[in-house]
Short mmCIF file of C-alpha atoms in Angstrom, two decimals:
data_model
loop_
_atom_site.label_atom_id
_atom_site.label_comp_id
_atom_site.label_asym_id
_atom_site.label_seq_id
_atom_site.Cartn_x
_atom_site.Cartn_y
_atom_site.Cartn_z
CA MET A 298 25.37 -87.99 -80.23
CA LYS A 299 27.38 -90.63 -78.70
CA LEU A 300 30.92 -90.29 -77.34
CA TYR A 301 33.11 -93.60 -76.68
CA THR A 302 34.82 -92.55 -73.77
CA TYR A 303 37.15 -93.27 -70.72
CA PHE A 304 37.10 -91.30 -67.83
CA ARG A 305 41.19 -90.53 -67.61
CA SER A 306 41.37 -90.30 -71.14
CA SER A 307 42.49 -86.83 -71.38
CA ALA A 308 41.55 -86.98 -74.76
CA ALA A 309 37.64 -87.97 -74.05
CA TYR A 310 38.50 -84.94 -71.39
CA ARG A 311 38.86 -82.69 -73.75
CA VAL A 312 35.98 -83.79 -75.91
CA ARG A 313 33.43 -83.49 -73.14
CA ILE A 314 34.32 -80.23 -72.02
CA ALA A 315 33.95 -78.90 -75.28
CA LEU A 316 30.27 -80.71 -75.44
CA ASN A 317 29.25 -79.32 -72.41
CA LEU A 318 30.78 -75.89 -72.91
CA LYS A 319 28.69 -76.05 -76.64
CA GLY A 320 25.55 -77.57 -74.36
CA LEU A 321 25.56 -80.29 -76.25
CA SER A 322 24.13 -83.56 -74.71
CA TYR A 323 25.26 -86.71 -75.68
CA ASP A 324 25.04 -90.25 -74.22
CA ALA A 325 28.40 -91.46 -73.12
CA ILE A 326 29.88 -94.92 -73.90
CA PRO A 327 32.38 -96.04 -71.93
CA VAL A 328 35.18 -97.97 -72.86
CA HIS A 329 37.86 -99.33 -70.63
CA LEU A 330 41.41 -99.00 -71.27
CA THR A 331 43.14 -101.43 -69.27
CA ARG A 332 40.49 -104.00 -68.59
CA THR A 333 40.69 -107.23 -70.05
CA GLY A 334 43.73 -106.36 -72.24
CA GLY A 335 41.95 -102.96 -72.90
CA GLU A 336 38.27 -102.97 -74.47
CA HIS A 337 39.44 -100.46 -76.99
CA ARG A 338 41.82 -103.14 -78.45
CA GLN A 339 38.46 -105.39 -78.77
CA GLU A 340 36.60 -105.79 -82.16
CA GLY A 341 33.27 -104.06 -80.79
CA TYR A 342 35.78 -101.09 -80.41
CA THR A 343 38.38 -101.27 -83.64
CA ALA A 344 34.96 -101.63 -85.70
CA ILE A 345 34.16 -98.12 -84.76
CA ASN A 346 38.14 -96.37 -84.40
CA PRO A 347 40.49 -98.68 -86.01
CA ALA A 348 43.40 -96.76 -84.02
CA ALA A 349 42.05 -98.24 -81.00
CA LEU A 350 42.08 -95.17 -79.05
CA VAL A 351 39.55 -93.15 -77.61
CA PRO A 352 37.39 -90.91 -78.07
CA ALA A 353 35.81 -91.37 -81.15
CA LEU A 354 32.34 -89.33 -81.35
CA VAL A 355 28.96 -90.09 -83.42
CA ASP A 356 27.27 -87.52 -85.22
CA GLU A 357 23.90 -88.95 -86.73
CA THR A 358 26.17 -92.41 -88.76
CA ARG A 359 29.58 -90.86 -88.72
CA VAL A 360 32.28 -91.48 -86.92
CA LEU A 361 34.37 -88.74 -86.43
CA THR A 362 37.92 -89.38 -84.31
CA GLN A 363 40.92 -87.10 -82.44
CA SER A 364 39.57 -85.17 -80.54
CA MET A 365 40.88 -81.80 -81.82
CA ALA A 366 38.87 -82.71 -85.23
CA ILE A 367 36.06 -82.86 -83.31
CA ILE A 368 36.15 -79.97 -81.51
CA GLU A 369 36.95 -78.21 -84.82
CA TYR A 370 34.04 -80.17 -86.06
CA LEU A 371 31.52 -79.45 -82.95
CA ASP A 372 32.56 -75.89 -83.87
CA GLU A 373 32.17 -75.34 -87.16
CA THR A 374 28.72 -77.63 -86.52
CA HIS A 375 27.52 -75.49 -83.47
CA PRO A 376 29.15 -72.49 -83.34
CA GLU A 377 28.05 -70.91 -80.23
CA PRO A 378 30.20 -70.20 -77.69
CA ALA A 379 33.60 -70.41 -80.44
CA LEU A 380 35.84 -72.25 -79.54
CA LEU A 381 37.39 -71.04 -81.90
CA PRO A 382 36.82 -67.37 -82.11
CA GLY A 383 38.31 -63.99 -84.04
CA SER A 384 40.68 -63.53 -86.50
CA ALA A 385 43.14 -66.34 -88.76
CA LEU A 386 46.01 -64.74 -86.34
CA ASP A 387 44.08 -65.24 -83.07
CA ARG A 388 42.42 -68.70 -84.01
CA ALA A 389 46.57 -69.93 -85.17
CA ARG A 390 47.54 -69.32 -81.68
CA ILE A 391 44.43 -70.80 -80.08
CA ARG A 392 45.54 -73.70 -82.45
CA ALA A 393 49.47 -73.52 -81.40
CA ILE A 394 48.41 -73.74 -77.19
CA ALA A 395 46.23 -76.30 -78.30
CA GLN A 396 48.78 -78.70 -80.25
CA ALA A 397 51.45 -77.44 -77.74
CA ILE A 398 49.88 -80.23 -75.35
CA ALA A 399 48.20 -82.72 -77.12
CA CYS A 400 51.19 -82.64 -79.79
CA ASP A 401 54.23 -82.25 -78.06
CA ILE A 402 53.06 -83.41 -74.70
CA HIS A 403 50.34 -86.37 -74.10
CA PRO A 404 51.12 -87.97 -76.92
CA ILE A 405 54.68 -89.48 -75.08
CA ASN A 406 53.22 -89.77 -71.99
CA ASN A 407 49.96 -91.85 -73.04
CA LEU A 408 48.93 -95.06 -71.19
CA ARG A 409 50.25 -97.32 -74.00
CA VAL A 410 53.79 -95.44 -74.40
CA LEU A 411 54.07 -96.04 -70.37
CA GLN A 412 53.09 -99.67 -70.69
CA TYR A 413 56.05 -100.24 -73.57
CA LEU A 414 58.71 -98.76 -71.72
CA GLY A 415 58.07 -101.21 -68.87
CA ARG A 416 57.70 -104.47 -71.10
CA GLU A 417 60.43 -103.67 -73.60
CA LEU A 418 62.79 -101.50 -71.84
CA GLY A 419 62.08 -103.14 -68.63
CA ALA A 420 61.64 -99.43 -67.43
CA SER A 421 61.53 -99.50 -63.50
CA GLU A 422 58.36 -97.69 -61.83
CA GLU A 423 60.34 -94.69 -60.56
CA GLN A 424 61.75 -94.71 -64.62
CA LYS A 425 58.69 -94.36 -66.26
CA ASN A 426 57.08 -91.65 -63.64
CA ALA A 427 60.43 -89.65 -64.38
CA TRP A 428 60.05 -89.99 -67.86
CA TYR A 429 56.14 -88.78 -67.62
CA ARG A 430 57.17 -85.51 -65.40
CA HIS A 431 60.06 -84.93 -67.84
CA TRP A 432 57.96 -84.28 -70.77
CA VAL A 433 55.56 -82.69 -69.03
CA GLU A 434 57.32 -80.18 -67.42
CA LEU A 435 59.38 -79.65 -70.28
CA GLY A 436 56.05 -78.92 -72.46
CA LEU A 437 54.40 -76.78 -69.49
CA GLN A 438 57.33 -74.84 -69.68
CA ALA A 439 56.80 -73.73 -73.75
CA VAL A 440 52.96 -73.50 -72.85
CA GLU A 441 53.68 -71.24 -69.71
CA ALA A 442 56.20 -69.16 -71.92
CA MET A 443 53.53 -69.28 -74.87
CA LEU A 444 50.76 -67.63 -72.32
CA ALA A 445 52.91 -65.31 -69.97
CA ASP A 446 54.34 -63.16 -72.63
CA ASP A 447 51.51 -62.60 -74.79
CA ALA A 448 49.32 -59.84 -73.88
CA ARG A 449 46.60 -61.80 -75.87
CA THR A 450 46.29 -64.35 -72.70
CA GLY A 451 43.56 -63.20 -71.16
CA ALA A 452 41.06 -64.85 -68.39
CA PHE A 453 42.21 -68.02 -70.22
CA CYS A 454 44.49 -68.87 -72.31
CA HIS A 455 43.26 -66.62 -75.18
CA GLY A 456 41.04 -63.77 -74.18
CA ASP A 457 37.93 -63.98 -71.81
CA THR A 458 36.42 -67.04 -73.07
CA PRO A 459 37.34 -70.33 -73.01
CA THR A 460 38.88 -71.83 -76.39
CA LEU A 461 40.26 -74.68 -77.86
CA ALA A 462 43.41 -74.02 -76.39
CA ASP A 463 41.71 -74.36 -73.03
CA CYS A 464 40.03 -77.67 -73.46
CA CYS A 465 43.31 -79.33 -73.97
CA LEU A 466 44.57 -77.34 -71.11
CA VAL A 467 42.60 -78.56 -67.88
CA PRO A 468 42.91 -82.27 -68.29
CA GLN A 469 46.83 -81.65 -69.12
CA VAL A 470 47.02 -80.24 -66.02
CA PHE A 471 44.63 -82.70 -64.11
CA ASN A 472 47.25 -85.48 -65.29
CA ALA A 473 50.09 -83.32 -64.12
CA ARG A 474 48.54 -82.70 -60.58
CA ARG A 475 48.11 -86.63 -60.40
CA PHE A 476 51.57 -87.49 -61.57
CA ASN A 477 53.13 -84.64 -58.70
CA CYS A 478 54.63 -82.87 -61.12
CA ARG A 479 56.00 -79.68 -59.77
CA MET A 480 52.94 -77.02 -61.19
CA GLU A 481 54.83 -73.97 -58.79
CA ALA A 482 56.82 -72.70 -61.94
CA PHE A 483 53.96 -72.45 -64.12
CA PRO A 484 51.75 -69.50 -62.08
CA THR A 485 49.71 -68.61 -65.27
CA ILE A 486 48.57 -71.94 -66.27
CA ASN A 487 47.68 -72.22 -62.77
CA ARG A 488 45.61 -69.34 -62.63
CA ILE A 489 43.72 -70.25 -65.87
CA VAL A 490 43.00 -73.95 -64.94
CA ASP A 491 41.83 -72.88 -62.02
CA ARG A 492 39.57 -70.66 -63.38
CA CYS A 493 38.35 -73.16 -65.66
CA GLU A 494 37.81 -75.94 -63.06
CA ALA A 495 35.06 -73.46 -61.17
CA MET A 496 33.27 -73.71 -64.01
CA GLU A 497 30.20 -76.47 -64.76
CA PRO A 498 31.09 -77.28 -67.87
CA PHE A 499 34.81 -78.02 -67.11
CA ARG A 500 33.87 -79.93 -63.55
CA LEU A 501 31.34 -82.18 -64.82
CA ALA A 502 33.94 -83.60 -68.00
CA ALA A 503 36.29 -84.15 -64.77
CA PRO A 504 37.43 -88.03 -64.74
CA SER A 505 35.71 -88.18 -61.04
CA ASN A 506 32.29 -86.75 -62.54
CA GLN A 507 31.71 -89.89 -65.19
CA ALA A 508 29.78 -92.70 -65.06
CA ASP A 509 32.57 -94.77 -65.65
CA ALA A 510 34.90 -93.37 -62.79
CA GLU A 511 36.42 -96.04 -60.44
CA MET B 1038 57.27 -65.05 -95.06
CA LYS B 1039 60.64 -66.59 -92.77
CA LEU B 1040 60.35 -70.04 -92.21
CA TYR B 1041 62.36 -71.25 -89.48
CA THR B 1042 63.32 -75.08 -90.31
CA TYR B 1043 65.72 -78.25 -90.50
CA PHE B 1044 65.71 -80.33 -93.35
CA ARG B 1045 64.79 -83.21 -91.54
CA SER B 1046 62.36 -82.09 -89.41
CA SER B 1047 59.15 -83.34 -90.71
CA ALA B 1048 56.68 -80.93 -88.96
CA ALA B 1049 59.40 -78.05 -91.21
CA TYR B 1050 58.47 -80.62 -94.40
CA ARG B 1051 54.98 -80.25 -93.66
CA VAL B 1052 54.93 -76.93 -93.45
CA ARG B 1053 57.05 -76.21 -97.05
CA ILE B 1054 54.73 -78.88 -98.45
CA ALA B 1055 51.95 -76.38 -98.14
CA LEU B 1056 53.67 -73.09 -98.86
CA ASN B 1057 54.50 -74.44 -101.66
CA LEU B 1058 51.21 -75.65 -102.37
CA LYS B 1059 49.86 -72.78 -102.03
CA GLY B 1060 52.52 -71.02 -104.34
CA LEU B 1061 54.04 -69.06 -101.82
CA SER B 1062 57.53 -67.63 -101.18
CA TYR B 1063 59.70 -67.71 -98.54
CA ASP B 1064 62.63 -67.47 -96.93
CA ALA B 1065 64.13 -70.38 -95.40
CA ILE B 1066 66.16 -69.81 -92.36
CA PRO B 1067 67.73 -72.60 -90.53
CA VAL B 1068 67.95 -73.99 -87.79
CA HIS B 1069 70.25 -77.46 -86.70
CA LEU B 1070 68.86 -79.53 -84.70
CA THR B 1071 71.91 -81.81 -83.57
CA ARG B 1072 74.96 -79.46 -83.88
CA THR B 1073 76.29 -77.64 -81.21
CA GLY B 1074 73.79 -79.00 -79.05
CA GLY B 1075 71.22 -77.59 -81.43
CA GLU B 1076 71.11 -74.62 -82.66
CA HIS B 1077 67.34 -75.03 -81.71
CA ARG B 1078 68.04 -75.06 -77.86
CA GLN B 1079 69.90 -71.23 -78.17
CA GLU B 1080 69.26 -68.20 -77.19
CA GLY B 1081 68.62 -67.17 -80.93
CA TYR B 1082 66.08 -69.60 -81.51
CA THR B 1083 63.64 -69.29 -78.33
CA ALA B 1084 63.54 -65.79 -78.00
CA ILE B 1085 61.49 -66.89 -81.58
CA ASN B 1086 60.03 -69.86 -80.18
CA PRO B 1087 60.60 -70.43 -76.71
CA ALA B 1088 59.21 -73.93 -76.87
CA ALA B 1089 62.79 -74.69 -78.66
CA LEU B 1090 60.58 -76.26 -81.57
CA VAL B 1091 61.10 -76.12 -85.55
CA PRO B 1092 58.85 -74.45 -87.68
CA ALA B 1093 58.22 -71.29 -86.86
CA LEU B 1094 56.53 -69.12 -89.20
CA VAL B 1095 57.15 -65.41 -89.20
CA ASP B 1096 54.29 -63.25 -91.06
CA GLU B 1097 55.00 -59.89 -91.14
CA THR B 1098 55.86 -59.41 -87.27
CA ARG B 1099 53.79 -62.39 -86.14
CA VAL B 1100 55.79 -65.51 -85.31
CA LEU B 1101 53.48 -68.41 -85.65
CA THR B 1102 54.74 -71.66 -84.22
CA GLN B 1103 53.16 -75.47 -84.15
CA SER B 1104 52.93 -76.94 -87.76
CA MET B 1105 49.36 -77.82 -88.23
CA ALA B 1106 47.89 -74.70 -87.12
CA ILE B 1107 50.53 -72.89 -88.87
CA ILE B 1108 49.08 -75.04 -92.31
CA GLU B 1109 45.15 -73.73 -91.12
CA TYR B 1110 46.46 -70.25 -90.89
CA LEU B 1111 47.49 -70.41 -94.06
CA ASP B 1112 44.83 -72.20 -95.73
CA GLU B 1113 42.88 -69.70 -94.01
CA THR B 1114 44.57 -66.27 -95.13
CA HIS B 1115 45.59 -67.83 -98.77
CA PRO B 1116 42.54 -69.96 -99.71
CA GLU B 1117 43.53 -71.13 -102.14
CA PRO B 1118 44.15 -74.48 -103.55
CA ALA B 1119 42.47 -75.42 -100.34
CA LEU B 1120 44.14 -77.62 -97.98
CA LEU B 1121 40.66 -78.34 -95.99
CA PRO B 1122 38.55 -78.12 -98.80
CA GLY B 1123 34.24 -79.26 -98.26
CA SER B 1124 32.16 -79.97 -95.50
CA ALA B 1125 32.82 -80.22 -92.21
CA LEU B 1126 32.27 -83.75 -92.26
CA ASP B 1127 35.17 -83.22 -94.79
CA ARG B 1128 37.40 -81.03 -92.70
CA ALA B 1129 36.62 -83.44 -89.26
CA ARG B 1130 38.26 -86.52 -91.54
CA ILE B 1131 40.98 -84.38 -92.97
CA ARG B 1132 42.24 -83.34 -89.46
CA ALA B 1133 41.79 -86.41 -88.11
CA ILE B 1134 44.03 -88.32 -90.76
CA ALA B 1135 46.68 -85.54 -89.92
CA GLN B 1136 46.31 -85.66 -86.41
CA ALA B 1137 46.46 -89.32 -86.24
CA ILE B 1138 50.28 -88.53 -87.86
CA ALA B 1139 51.26 -85.19 -86.26
CA CYS B 1140 49.53 -86.67 -82.28
CA ASP B 1141 49.67 -90.11 -82.92
CA ILE B 1142 53.07 -91.03 -84.19
CA HIS B 1143 55.04 -88.38 -84.55
CA PRO B 1144 55.34 -87.02 -81.23
CA ILE B 1145 57.16 -90.69 -79.87
CA ASN B 1146 59.67 -90.92 -82.93
CA ASN B 1147 61.09 -86.90 -82.31
CA LEU B 1148 64.62 -86.61 -82.23
CA ARG B 1149 64.42 -85.84 -78.33
CA VAL B 1150 62.32 -88.85 -77.23
CA LEU B 1151 65.12 -90.98 -79.31
CA GLN B 1152 68.36 -88.98 -77.13
CA TYR B 1153 65.99 -89.31 -73.71
CA LEU B 1154 65.36 -93.04 -74.06
CA GLY B 1155 69.21 -93.40 -74.79
CA ARG B 1156 70.39 -91.67 -72.67
CA GLU B 1157 67.93 -91.80 -69.22
CA LEU B 1158 66.97 -95.31 -70.16
CA GLY B 1159 70.06 -96.82 -71.62
CA ALA B 1160 68.30 -97.96 -74.38
CA SER B 1161 70.36 -99.54 -77.10
CA GLU B 1162 70.67 -98.35 -81.04
CA GLU B 1163 69.15 -101.53 -81.82
CA GLN B 1164 66.10 -100.82 -78.86
CA LYS B 1165 65.77 -97.08 -80.51
CA ASN B 1166 65.21 -98.75 -84.21
CA ALA B 1167 62.62 -101.21 -82.06
CA TRP B 1168 60.86 -98.81 -80.54
CA TYR B 1169 60.41 -96.19 -83.77
CA ARG B 1170 59.56 -98.86 -86.13
CA HIS B 1171 56.73 -100.12 -83.19
CA TRP B 1172 55.34 -96.74 -83.23
CA VAL B 1173 55.24 -95.96 -86.50
CA GLU B 1174 53.75 -99.18 -88.07
CA LEU B 1175 50.78 -99.26 -85.45
CA GLY B 1176 50.25 -95.73 -86.27
CA LEU B 1177 50.49 -96.29 -90.14
CA GLN B 1178 48.15 -99.36 -89.71
CA ALA B 1179 45.43 -96.77 -88.50
CA VAL B 1180 46.14 -94.16 -91.00
CA GLU B 1181 46.11 -97.36 -94.12
CA ALA B 1182 42.92 -98.37 -92.03
CA MET B 1183 41.41 -95.00 -92.08
CA LEU B 1184 42.20 -94.74 -95.96
CA ALA B 1185 41.60 -98.28 -97.14
CA ASP B 1186 38.03 -98.32 -96.14
CA ASP B 1187 36.57 -95.50 -97.46
CA ALA B 1188 35.11 -93.93 -100.73
CA ARG B 1189 36.31 -89.74 -99.82
CA THR B 1190 39.69 -91.62 -100.35
CA GLY B 1191 40.58 -90.74 -104.12
CA ALA B 1192 44.47 -89.92 -105.82
CA PHE B 1193 44.70 -88.21 -102.45
CA CYS B 1194 43.99 -88.69 -98.79
CA HIS B 1195 40.94 -87.32 -99.33
CA GLY B 1196 39.23 -86.81 -102.78
CA ASP B 1197 41.38 -85.94 -105.73
CA THR B 1198 43.79 -83.12 -104.74
CA PRO B 1199 46.23 -82.66 -101.68
CA THR B 1200 45.20 -81.53 -98.23
CA LEU B 1201 46.38 -80.98 -94.90
CA ALA B 1202 46.62 -85.30 -94.59
CA ASP B 1203 48.30 -85.65 -97.66
CA CYS B 1204 51.10 -82.51 -95.93
CA CYS B 1205 51.03 -84.86 -92.65
CA LEU B 1206 51.24 -88.37 -94.64
CA VAL B 1207 54.19 -87.89 -96.98
CA PRO B 1208 57.37 -86.52 -93.96
CA GLN B 1209 55.97 -89.48 -91.90
CA VAL B 1210 56.36 -92.04 -94.77
CA PHE B 1211 59.77 -90.63 -95.65
CA ASN B 1212 61.19 -90.80 -91.95
CA ALA B 1213 59.44 -94.54 -92.12
CA ARG B 1214 61.51 -95.77 -95.17
CA ARG B 1215 64.69 -94.13 -93.82
CA PHE B 1216 64.33 -96.29 -90.31
CA ASN B 1217 63.25 -99.59 -92.80
CA CYS B 1218 59.96 -99.81 -91.68
CA ARG B 1219 58.16 -102.50 -92.84
CA MET B 1220 55.57 -100.45 -96.00
CA GLU B 1221 54.38 -103.25 -97.79
CA ALA B 1222 51.23 -103.72 -95.31
CA PHE B 1223 50.01 -99.88 -96.42
CA PRO B 1224 49.51 -100.08 -100.44
CA THR B 1225 46.85 -97.46 -100.08
CA ILE B 1226 49.04 -95.01 -98.06
CA ASN B 1227 52.54 -96.43 -100.65
CA ARG B 1228 49.91 -95.34 -103.73
CA ILE B 1229 49.36 -91.66 -102.24
CA VAL B 1230 52.56 -90.94 -101.18
CA ASP B 1231 54.11 -92.06 -104.64
CA ARG B 1232 52.08 -89.81 -106.17
CA CYS B 1233 52.55 -87.10 -103.91
CA GLU B 1234 56.32 -87.10 -104.24
CA ALA B 1235 55.47 -87.09 -108.34
CA MET B 1236 54.24 -83.03 -107.99
CA GLU B 1237 56.98 -80.12 -107.84
CA PRO B 1238 55.29 -78.60 -104.56
CA PHE B 1239 56.04 -81.69 -102.70
CA ARG B 1240 59.40 -82.30 -104.30
CA LEU B 1241 61.00 -79.26 -103.49
CA ALA B 1242 59.88 -79.29 -99.88
CA ALA B 1243 61.85 -82.83 -99.34
CA PRO B 1244 64.79 -83.19 -97.38
CA SER B 1245 66.83 -83.49 -99.94
CA ASN B 1246 66.34 -80.73 -101.69
CA GLN B 1247 67.15 -77.97 -98.66
CA ALA B 1248 69.78 -75.27 -98.63
CA ASP B 1249 70.44 -77.00 -95.12
CA ALA B 1250 70.73 -80.74 -96.66
CA GLU B 1251 73.57 -82.64 -95.06
#
């Protein structure tokens, strides 16, 4: 498999974690999101993914896009260890936590959105940082409530093995810390992320461990 | 089942379509997103969904949140008609189209984001409309490319029966038309949405057919 990735992309980071948890090897093909106006917007890459977003996974000849869809695919085609284990209700909770991050937090703080705020609305660095922190803190507050008040939370977001939810949580918290979000209000999240980050599949997926890291 | 819903919420609209396609009856409980500062932010509702977002589905005693997670749950517990039919690759494509809408378009144009643009960044109505159209048109361009260039597209987004992807596409296009986005560049999307909107499960789920419609 080939993964089109950018070391700092939160969505690519999710897929790298999932591939590592499954023990699947892959060739990482870096797509630089800021150099020369963004390699992801150039023809070489848009021919692969017309949405001009990373990641994209190529399995044999098929191109797969959208990080959560890719992880679900990996889980269906390589069931062990399960990233969506349990019953339909278990999976609904795992997906809801993942989507609370991948739909409600991440897209609003994406690089292209921050660029638009500066370019089109004249937002200052300070306003962009306030925007970032607002949505991340509001979103993580919801995730913390989902995790803290539920007996199904274990060593990880759902039970005692990593799931799709942890694949989404760790990259979001990595970015939140980078932008100095106030993380002390999220003890359950911090506990789970610390546990994940001690594990090799998560550690090897981290931005600083990528070949294209700067 | 009980569905906490708001007639105009795109995410609630997705779930209403899925429930109708499955032929599942439900009690709709309206949560007004703008009246008195937003009923979704008040204790009565945050006790049900701490993320303060609609929809939420209550199945017996369990509360499910996040529209795509809810639809996947409905599909697992009521398999016919399948909203994620076919092989792992089919499902990956259906989920990728759904997520190209639910992750890359919708969250950036959510009511709360538009409110923040005005309140915190002093964006004018014109700037908010330009923001809306920018992200919707950019996002639908990607979706159109996914649909137009792929033999797996049929009468609907994937094949000849409605799937999770159509549940996401129809509400997004409903809103795009409401905000006067330029839709003529998206012939495949328009064709599919027109086909969906002629069907009763989609028609009955539309905002104008809800008890709380204004």
